[in-house]
PDB file of C-alpha atoms in Angstrom:
ATOM      1  CA  GLU E   1       0.444  11.482  -8.689  1.00 88.00           C
ATOM      2  CA  ASP E   2       2.309   8.292  -8.161  1.00 92.00           C
ATOM      3  CA  GLN E   3       2.669   6.103 -11.365  1.00 94.00           C
ATOM      4  CA  VAL E   4       3.969   2.509 -12.090  1.00 98.00           C
ATOM      5  CA  THR E   5       4.292   1.170 -15.570  1.00 98.00           C
ATOM      6  CA  GLN E   6       5.396  -2.343 -16.256  1.00 98.00           C
ATOM      7  CA  SER E   7       6.721  -3.749 -19.572  1.00 97.00           C
ATOM      8  CA  PRO E   8       6.282  -6.214 -21.445  1.00 97.00           C
ATOM      9  CA  GLU E   9       2.502  -6.903 -20.686  1.00 97.00           C
ATOM     10  CA  ALA E  10       3.322 -10.596 -21.506  1.00 98.00           C
ATOM     11  CA  LEU E  11       6.410 -12.481 -21.957  1.00 98.00           C
ATOM     12  CA  ARG E  12       6.783 -16.205 -23.315  1.00 98.00           C
ATOM     13  CA  LEU E  13      10.067 -17.731 -22.811  1.00 98.00           C
ATOM     14  CA  GLN E  14      11.715 -21.084 -23.370  1.00 98.00           C
ATOM     15  CA  GLU E  15      12.957 -22.870 -20.149  1.00 97.00           C
ATOM     16  CA  GLY E  16      16.260 -21.677 -19.345  1.00 97.00           C
ATOM     17  CA  GLU E  17      15.931 -18.723 -21.561  1.00 97.00           C
ATOM     18  CA  SER E  18      16.989 -15.590 -19.231  1.00 98.00           C
ATOM     19  CA  SER E  19      15.158 -11.998 -19.403  1.00 98.00           C
ATOM     20  CA  SER E  20      14.252  -8.997 -17.781  1.00 98.00           C
ATOM     21  CA  LEU E  21      10.869  -7.457 -16.633  1.00 98.00           C
ATOM     22  CA  ASN E  22      10.814  -3.536 -16.512  1.00 98.00           C
ATOM     23  CA  CYS E  23       9.085  -1.343 -13.886  1.00 98.00           C
ATOM     24  CA  SER E  24       9.068   2.489 -14.551  1.00 98.00           C
ATOM     25  CA  TYR E  25       7.674   4.728 -11.758  1.00 97.00           C
ATOM     26  CA  THR E  26       7.357   8.263 -10.847  1.00 96.00           C
ATOM     27  CA  VAL E  27       6.945   9.044  -7.169  1.00 93.00           C
ATOM     28  CA  SER E  28       7.470  12.073  -4.969  1.00 90.00           C
ATOM     29  CA  GLY E  29       9.250  10.617  -2.371  1.00 92.00           C
ATOM     30  CA  LEU E  30       9.995   6.793  -2.518  1.00 93.00           C
ATOM     31  CA  ARG E  31       9.771   4.590   0.624  1.00 93.00           C
ATOM     32  CA  GLY E  32      10.066   1.394  -0.895  1.00 95.00           C
ATOM     33  CA  LEU E  33       9.615  -0.453  -4.440  1.00 97.00           C
ATOM     34  CA  PHE E  34       8.357  -3.758  -4.214  1.00 97.00           C
ATOM     35  CA  TRP E  35       7.949  -6.905  -6.308  1.00 98.00           C
ATOM     36  CA  TYR E  36       5.366  -9.430  -5.849  1.00 98.00           C
ATOM     37  CA  ARG E  37       4.401 -12.634  -7.793  1.00 98.00           C
ATOM     38  CA  GLN E  38       0.772 -13.353  -8.325  1.00 97.00           C
ATOM     39  CA  ASP E  39      -0.634 -16.720  -9.557  1.00 97.00           C
ATOM     40  CA  PRO E  40      -4.073 -16.986 -11.283  1.00 94.00           C
ATOM     41  CA  GLY E  41      -6.891 -16.314  -8.609  1.00 92.00           C
ATOM     42  CA  LYS E  42      -4.553 -15.719  -5.624  1.00 94.00           C
ATOM     43  CA  GLY E  43      -3.120 -12.908  -3.804  1.00 96.00           C
ATOM     44  CA  PRO E  44       0.100 -11.083  -4.391  1.00 97.00           C
ATOM     45  CA  GLU E  45       3.261 -12.923  -2.719  1.00 96.00           C
ATOM     46  CA  PHE E  46       5.930 -10.737  -1.641  1.00 96.00           C
ATOM     47  CA  LEU E  47       9.220 -11.192  -3.224  1.00 97.00           C
ATOM     48  CA  PHE E  48      11.530  -8.409  -2.839  1.00 95.00           C
ATOM     49  CA  THR E  49      11.798  -4.709  -1.261  1.00 96.00           C
ATOM     50  CA  LEU E  50      14.090  -2.162  -2.629  1.00 97.00           C
ATOM     51  CA  TYR E  51      14.669   1.233  -1.122  1.00 95.00           C
ATOM     52  CA  SER E  52      17.210   3.285  -2.609  1.00 94.00           C
ATOM     53  CA  ALA E  53      18.945   3.317  -6.122  1.00 94.00           C
ATOM     54  CA  GLY E  54      21.691   0.708  -6.598  1.00 96.00           C
ATOM     55  CA  GLU E  55      20.205  -1.756  -4.391  1.00 96.00           C
ATOM     56  CA  GLU E  56      19.893  -5.206  -5.779  1.00 97.00           C
ATOM     57  CA  LYS E  57      18.317  -8.433  -3.930  1.00 97.00           C
ATOM     58  CA  GLU E  58      18.460 -11.861  -5.073  1.00 97.00           C
ATOM     59  CA  LYS E  59      16.296 -14.917  -4.404  1.00 95.00           C
ATOM     60  CA  GLU E  60      16.790 -18.156  -6.472  1.00 95.00           C
ATOM     61  CA  ARG E  61      16.487 -17.385 -10.101  1.00 97.00           C
ATOM     62  CA  LEU E  62      15.259 -13.679  -9.451  1.00 98.00           C
ATOM     63  CA  LYS E  63      17.320 -10.549  -8.978  1.00 98.00           C
ATOM     64  CA  ALA E  64      15.820  -7.271  -8.443  1.00 98.00           C
ATOM     65  CA  THR E  65      17.538  -4.039  -9.200  1.00 98.00           C
ATOM     66  CA  LEU E  66      16.506  -0.352  -8.634  1.00 97.00           C
ATOM     67  CA  THR E  67      17.607   2.958 -10.281  1.00 95.00           C
ATOM     68  CA  LYS E  68      16.200   6.282  -9.911  1.00 93.00           C
ATOM     69  CA  LYS E  69      13.243   5.778 -12.335  1.00 95.00           C
ATOM     70  CA  GLU E  70      13.153   2.053 -12.875  1.00 97.00           C
ATOM     71  CA  SER E  71      13.557  -1.344 -11.504  1.00 98.00           C
ATOM     72  CA  PHE E  72      14.273  -4.425 -13.433  1.00 98.00           C
ATOM     73  CA  LEU E  73      13.426  -8.091 -12.215  1.00 98.00           C
ATOM     74  CA  HIS E  74      15.879 -10.427 -13.740  1.00 98.00           C
ATOM     75  CA  ILE E  75      14.847 -13.776 -14.332  1.00 98.00           C
ATOM     76  CA  THR E  76      17.925 -16.343 -14.791  1.00 98.00           C
ATOM     77  CA  ALA E  77      17.439 -20.008 -16.527  1.00 97.00           C
ATOM     78  CA  PRO E  78      13.628 -19.751 -15.657  1.00 97.00           C
ATOM     79  CA  LYS E  79      11.541 -22.854 -15.223  1.00 98.00           C
ATOM     80  CA  PRO E  80       7.991 -23.644 -15.879  1.00 97.00           C
ATOM     81  CA  GLU E  81       7.126 -22.835 -12.263  1.00 97.00           C
ATOM     82  CA  ASP E  82       8.156 -19.575 -12.485  1.00 98.00           C
ATOM     83  CA  SER E  83       5.064 -18.774 -14.774  1.00 98.00           C
ATOM     84  CA  ALA E  84       3.153 -16.119 -13.163  1.00 98.00           C
ATOM     85  CA  THR E  85       2.247 -12.470 -13.189  1.00 98.00           C
ATOM     86  CA  TYR E  86       4.915 -10.319 -11.628  1.00 98.00           C
ATOM     87  CA  LEU E  87       3.722  -7.287 -10.029  1.00 98.00           C
ATOM     88  CA  CYS E  88       5.836  -3.906  -9.203  1.00 98.00           C
ATOM     89  CA  ALA E  89       4.322  -1.187  -6.600  1.00 98.00           C
ATOM     90  CA  VAL E  90       5.632   1.754  -4.936  1.00 97.00           C
ATOM     91  CA  GLU E  91       4.990   3.183  -1.832  1.00 94.00           C
ATOM     92  CA  ASN E  92       5.260   7.165  -1.101  1.00 92.00           C
ATOM     93  CA  THR E  93       6.732   8.342   2.130  1.00 89.00           C
ATOM     94  CA  GLY E  94       3.804  10.374   2.449  1.00 82.00           C
ATOM     95  CA  PHE E  95       1.190   7.769   2.144  1.00 84.00           C
ATOM     96  CA  GLN E  96       0.595   4.056   3.700  1.00 85.00           C
ATOM     97  CA  LYS E  97      -0.661   2.486   0.807  1.00 93.00           C
ATOM     98  CA  LEU E  98       0.954   0.358  -2.280  1.00 95.00           C
ATOM     99  CA  VAL E  99       0.439   1.910  -5.943  1.00 97.00           C
ATOM    100  CA  PHE E 100       0.478  -1.094  -8.346  1.00 98.00           C
ATOM    101  CA  GLY E 101       1.663  -1.573 -12.021  1.00 98.00           C
ATOM    102  CA  THR E 102      -0.741  -3.789 -14.447  1.00 97.00           C
ATOM    103  CA  GLY E 103       1.949  -6.557 -14.167  1.00 98.00           C
ATOM    104  CA  THR E 104       3.796  -8.717 -16.689  1.00 98.00           C
ATOM    105  CA  ARG E 105       2.550 -12.107 -17.448  1.00 98.00           C
ATOM    106  CA  LEU E 106       5.510 -14.527 -17.797  1.00 98.00           C
ATOM    107  CA  LEU E 107       4.748 -18.036 -19.403  1.00 98.00           C
ATOM    108  CA  VAL E 108       7.934 -20.353 -19.229  1.00 98.00           C
ATOM    109  CA  SER E 109       7.728 -23.308 -21.633  1.00 97.00           C
ATOM    110  CA  PRO E 110       9.659 -26.678 -21.018  1.00 95.00           C
TER     111      PRO E 110
ATOM    112  CA  GLU C   1       4.829 -19.520   8.531  1.00 76.00           C
ATOM    113  CA  PRO C   2       2.390 -16.526   9.450  1.00 81.00           C
ATOM    114  CA  GLU C   3      -0.198 -15.757   6.854  1.00 93.00           C
ATOM    115  CA  VAL C   4      -3.176 -13.580   6.187  1.00 96.00           C
ATOM    116  CA  THR C   5      -6.459 -15.502   5.907  1.00 97.00           C
ATOM    117  CA  GLN C   6      -9.403 -14.355   4.347  1.00 98.00           C
ATOM    118  CA  THR C   7     -13.180 -15.676   4.207  1.00 96.00           C
ATOM    119  CA  PRO C   8     -15.125 -16.627   2.362  1.00 97.00           C
ATOM    120  CA  SER C   9     -12.943 -17.689  -0.668  1.00 97.00           C
ATOM    121  CA  HIS C  10     -15.868 -16.675  -2.906  1.00 97.00           C
ATOM    122  CA  GLN C  11     -19.157 -15.013  -2.171  1.00 97.00           C
ATOM    123  CA  VAL C  12     -22.176 -14.293  -4.663  1.00 98.00           C
ATOM    124  CA  THR C  13     -24.643 -11.587  -3.671  1.00 98.00           C
ATOM    125  CA  GLN C  14     -27.493  -9.804  -5.249  1.00 98.00           C
ATOM    126  CA  MET C  15     -27.282  -6.219  -6.233  1.00 98.00           C
ATOM    127  CA  GLY C  16     -28.364  -4.062  -3.459  1.00 97.00           C
ATOM    128  CA  GLN C  17     -27.403  -6.764  -0.576  1.00 98.00           C
ATOM    129  CA  GLU C  18     -24.899  -6.204   2.229  1.00 98.00           C
ATOM    130  CA  VAL C  19     -21.809  -8.411   2.259  1.00 98.00           C
ATOM    131  CA  ILE C  20     -19.067  -8.562   4.928  1.00 97.00           C
ATOM    132  CA  LEU C  21     -15.761  -9.578   3.922  1.00 98.00           C
ATOM    133  CA  ARG C  22     -13.675 -11.073   6.797  1.00 97.00           C
ATOM    134  CA  CYS C  23      -9.688 -11.319   7.206  1.00 97.00           C
ATOM    135  CA  VAL C  24      -7.221 -12.186   9.816  1.00 96.00           C
ATOM    136  CA  PRO C  25      -4.057 -10.500   9.766  1.00 95.00           C
ATOM    137  CA  ILE C  26      -0.721 -11.709  10.957  1.00 94.00           C
ATOM    138  CA  SER C  27      -0.799 -11.473  14.493  1.00 89.00           C
ATOM    139  CA  ASN C  28       1.957  -9.021  15.400  1.00 88.00           C
ATOM    140  CA  HIS C  29       1.100  -6.632  12.510  1.00 91.00           C
ATOM    141  CA  LEU C  30      -0.094  -3.121  13.225  1.00 89.00           C
ATOM    142  CA  TYR C  31      -1.158  -1.941   9.744  1.00 93.00           C
ATOM    143  CA  PHE C  32      -4.109  -3.277   7.859  1.00 96.00           C
ATOM    144  CA  TYR C  33      -5.393  -2.871   4.311  1.00 97.00           C
ATOM    145  CA  TRP C  34      -7.932  -3.695   1.606  1.00 98.00           C
ATOM    146  CA  TYR C  35      -7.138  -3.706  -1.952  1.00 98.00           C
ATOM    147  CA  ARG C  36      -9.422  -4.897  -4.630  1.00 98.00           C
ATOM    148  CA  GLN C  37      -8.661  -6.092  -8.207  1.00 97.00           C
ATOM    149  CA  ILE C  38     -11.366  -6.058 -11.034  1.00 96.00           C
ATOM    150  CA  LEU C  39     -10.686  -8.768 -13.275  1.00 93.00           C
ATOM    151  CA  GLY C  40      -7.990  -8.037 -15.735  1.00 90.00           C
ATOM    152  CA  GLN C  41      -6.993  -4.914 -13.981  1.00 94.00           C
ATOM    153  CA  LYS C  42      -4.643  -3.487 -11.557  1.00 96.00           C
ATOM    154  CA  VAL C  43      -4.460  -4.236  -7.844  1.00 97.00           C
ATOM    155  CA  GLU C  44      -6.116  -0.797  -6.264  1.00 97.00           C
ATOM    156  CA  PHE C  45      -5.800   0.565  -2.842  1.00 97.00           C
ATOM    157  CA  LEU C  46      -8.905   0.857  -0.924  1.00 98.00           C
ATOM    158  CA  VAL C  47      -8.321   1.860   2.466  1.00 97.00           C
ATOM    159  CA  SER C  48      -5.521   1.492   5.540  1.00 95.00           C
ATOM    160  CA  PHE C  49      -6.464   1.041   9.143  1.00 94.00           C
ATOM    161  CA  TYR C  50      -3.976   1.776  12.039  1.00 92.00           C
ATOM    162  CA  ASN C  51      -4.564   2.023  15.897  1.00 88.00           C
ATOM    163  CA  ASN C  52      -8.323   0.993  15.576  1.00 88.00           C
ATOM    164  CA  GLU C  53      -8.942   3.717  12.758  1.00 92.00           C
ATOM    165  CA  ILE C  54      -8.848   4.550   8.912  1.00 95.00           C
ATOM    166  CA  SER C  55      -5.327   6.091   8.231  1.00 94.00           C
ATOM    167  CA  GLU C  56      -5.941   6.446   4.590  1.00 94.00           C
ATOM    168  CA  LYS C  57      -8.692   5.990   2.191  1.00 95.00           C
ATOM    169  CA  SER C  58      -9.184   6.118  -1.649  1.00 95.00           C
ATOM    170  CA  GLU C  59     -11.744   7.799  -3.926  1.00 94.00           C
ATOM    171  CA  ILE C  60     -13.205   4.222  -4.282  1.00 94.00           C
ATOM    172  CA  PHE C  61     -13.688   3.733  -0.673  1.00 96.00           C
ATOM    173  CA  ASP C  62     -17.190   6.056  -0.483  1.00 93.00           C
ATOM    174  CA  ASP C  63     -20.060   5.856   2.060  1.00 94.00           C
ATOM    175  CA  GLN C  64     -21.055   2.438   1.059  1.00 96.00           C
ATOM    176  CA  PHE C  65     -17.870   0.869   2.331  1.00 97.00           C
ATOM    177  CA  SER C  66     -16.592   0.511   6.003  1.00 97.00           C
ATOM    178  CA  VAL C  67     -13.972  -1.444   7.876  1.00 97.00           C
ATOM    179  CA  GLU C  68     -14.034  -2.451  11.317  1.00 94.00           C
ATOM    180  CA  ARG C  69     -11.825  -4.383  13.804  1.00 91.00           C
ATOM    181  CA  PRO C  70     -14.361  -5.927  16.033  1.00 85.00           C
ATOM    182  CA  ASP C  71     -11.734  -7.964  18.166  1.00 86.00           C
ATOM    183  CA  GLY C  72      -8.383  -8.745  18.473  1.00 77.00           C
ATOM    184  CA  SER C  73      -7.997 -10.666  15.488  1.00 85.00           C
ATOM    185  CA  ASN C  74     -10.473  -9.945  12.683  1.00 93.00           C
ATOM    186  CA  PHE C  75     -10.436  -6.987  10.192  1.00 96.00           C
ATOM    187  CA  THR C  76     -13.643  -6.708   8.010  1.00 97.00           C
ATOM    188  CA  LEU C  77     -14.686  -4.903   4.929  1.00 98.00           C
ATOM    189  CA  LYS C  78     -18.436  -4.263   4.648  1.00 98.00           C
ATOM    190  CA  ILE C  79     -20.082  -2.931   1.381  1.00 98.00           C
ATOM    191  CA  ARG C  80     -23.600  -2.040   2.453  1.00 96.00           C
ATOM    192  CA  SER C  81     -25.478  -1.969  -0.911  1.00 94.00           C
ATOM    193  CA  THR C  82     -23.498  -3.869  -3.250  1.00 97.00           C
ATOM    194  CA  LYS C  83     -23.582  -2.476  -7.226  1.00 96.00           C
ATOM    195  CA  LEU C  84     -22.552  -4.929 -10.010  1.00 97.00           C
ATOM    196  CA  GLU C  85     -19.158  -2.824 -10.323  1.00 96.00           C
ATOM    197  CA  ASP C  86     -18.464  -3.995  -6.937  1.00 97.00           C
ATOM    198  CA  SER C  87     -17.478  -7.342  -8.572  1.00 98.00           C
ATOM    199  CA  ALA C  88     -13.829  -8.015  -8.016  1.00 98.00           C
ATOM    200  CA  MET C  89     -11.203  -9.983  -5.735  1.00 98.00           C
ATOM    201  CA  TYR C  90     -10.949  -8.202  -2.684  1.00 98.00           C
ATOM    202  CA  PHE C  91      -7.593  -8.500  -0.742  1.00 98.00           C
ATOM    203  CA  CYS C  92      -6.765  -7.948   2.891  1.00 98.00           C
ATOM    204  CA  ALA C  93      -3.297  -7.003   3.823  1.00 97.00           C
ATOM    205  CA  SER C  94      -1.160  -6.406   6.800  1.00 96.00           C
ATOM    206  CA  THR C  95       2.255  -4.801   7.368  1.00 93.00           C
ATOM    207  CA  GLY C  96       4.662  -5.234  10.287  1.00 86.00           C
ATOM    208  CA  GLU C  97       7.617  -3.126   9.387  1.00 81.00           C
ATOM    209  CA  VAL C  98       7.460  -2.297   5.490  1.00 82.00           C
ATOM    210  CA  GLU C  99       6.514  -5.196   3.397  1.00 90.00           C
ATOM    211  CA  ALA C 100       2.868  -5.963   2.940  1.00 93.00           C
ATOM    212  CA  PHE C 101       1.639  -9.595   3.085  1.00 96.00           C
ATOM    213  CA  PHE C 102      -1.702 -10.329   1.264  1.00 97.00           C
ATOM    214  CA  GLY C 103      -4.255 -12.857   1.796  1.00 97.00           C
ATOM    215  CA  GLN C 104      -5.483 -15.287  -0.961  1.00 97.00           C
ATOM    216  CA  GLY C 105      -8.618 -12.931  -1.635  1.00 97.00           C
ATOM    217  CA  THR C 106     -12.356 -13.063  -1.454  1.00 98.00           C
ATOM    218  CA  ARG C 107     -13.995 -13.283  -5.060  1.00 98.00           C
ATOM    219  CA  LEU C 108     -16.997 -11.027  -4.796  1.00 98.00           C
ATOM    220  CA  THR C 109     -19.616 -11.459  -7.656  1.00 98.00           C
ATOM    221  CA  VAL C 110     -22.619  -9.352  -7.658  1.00 98.00           C
ATOM    222  CA  VAL C 111     -25.532 -10.264  -9.808  1.00 97.00           C
TER     223      VAL C 111
END
């Protein structure tokens, strides 16, 4: 069974304090690993797709990386507006669905 | 920018009543999904829909659930006889090539 585990559950940072969020996964065949941002009471907002180990993608202060067992979301010099829950999900090559982790709640204080 | 739209944003219903949640996927997308998120828990897959039929469904998607694409733009989720445990955020999503784009959700409260 495909599984996604995210850590930490919650993370508090000061504005400008860089850090990383972890997503460990097990999947029999990876079609893609996805990062989403979710604000309270809202739907997941797509950030990145990673397809193979070694791949990296960047968007503003966010950078996602992928190995065969985990993915990291690096946040460089975060701002308060980066506060949200960050979700990781995988899609198996044999299925048409996303399997989500429980997310990391990020709070960035000014 | 194209987006997935869902209505209503909030629905309160009595236990045992039928509800229909509505979604308008992104117009050129071919795959449509429903997911749900119980408060404080992870987003869970319910069903995927392609070419006017269900392509995959989870164990949660039992006989009380059904999906339909009644016309060229809408995609609906019907819950026939709601239970207290159906209270959750329900998200519609659609996919063009790979990435799934989600709507803002319908908060369903069963009382």
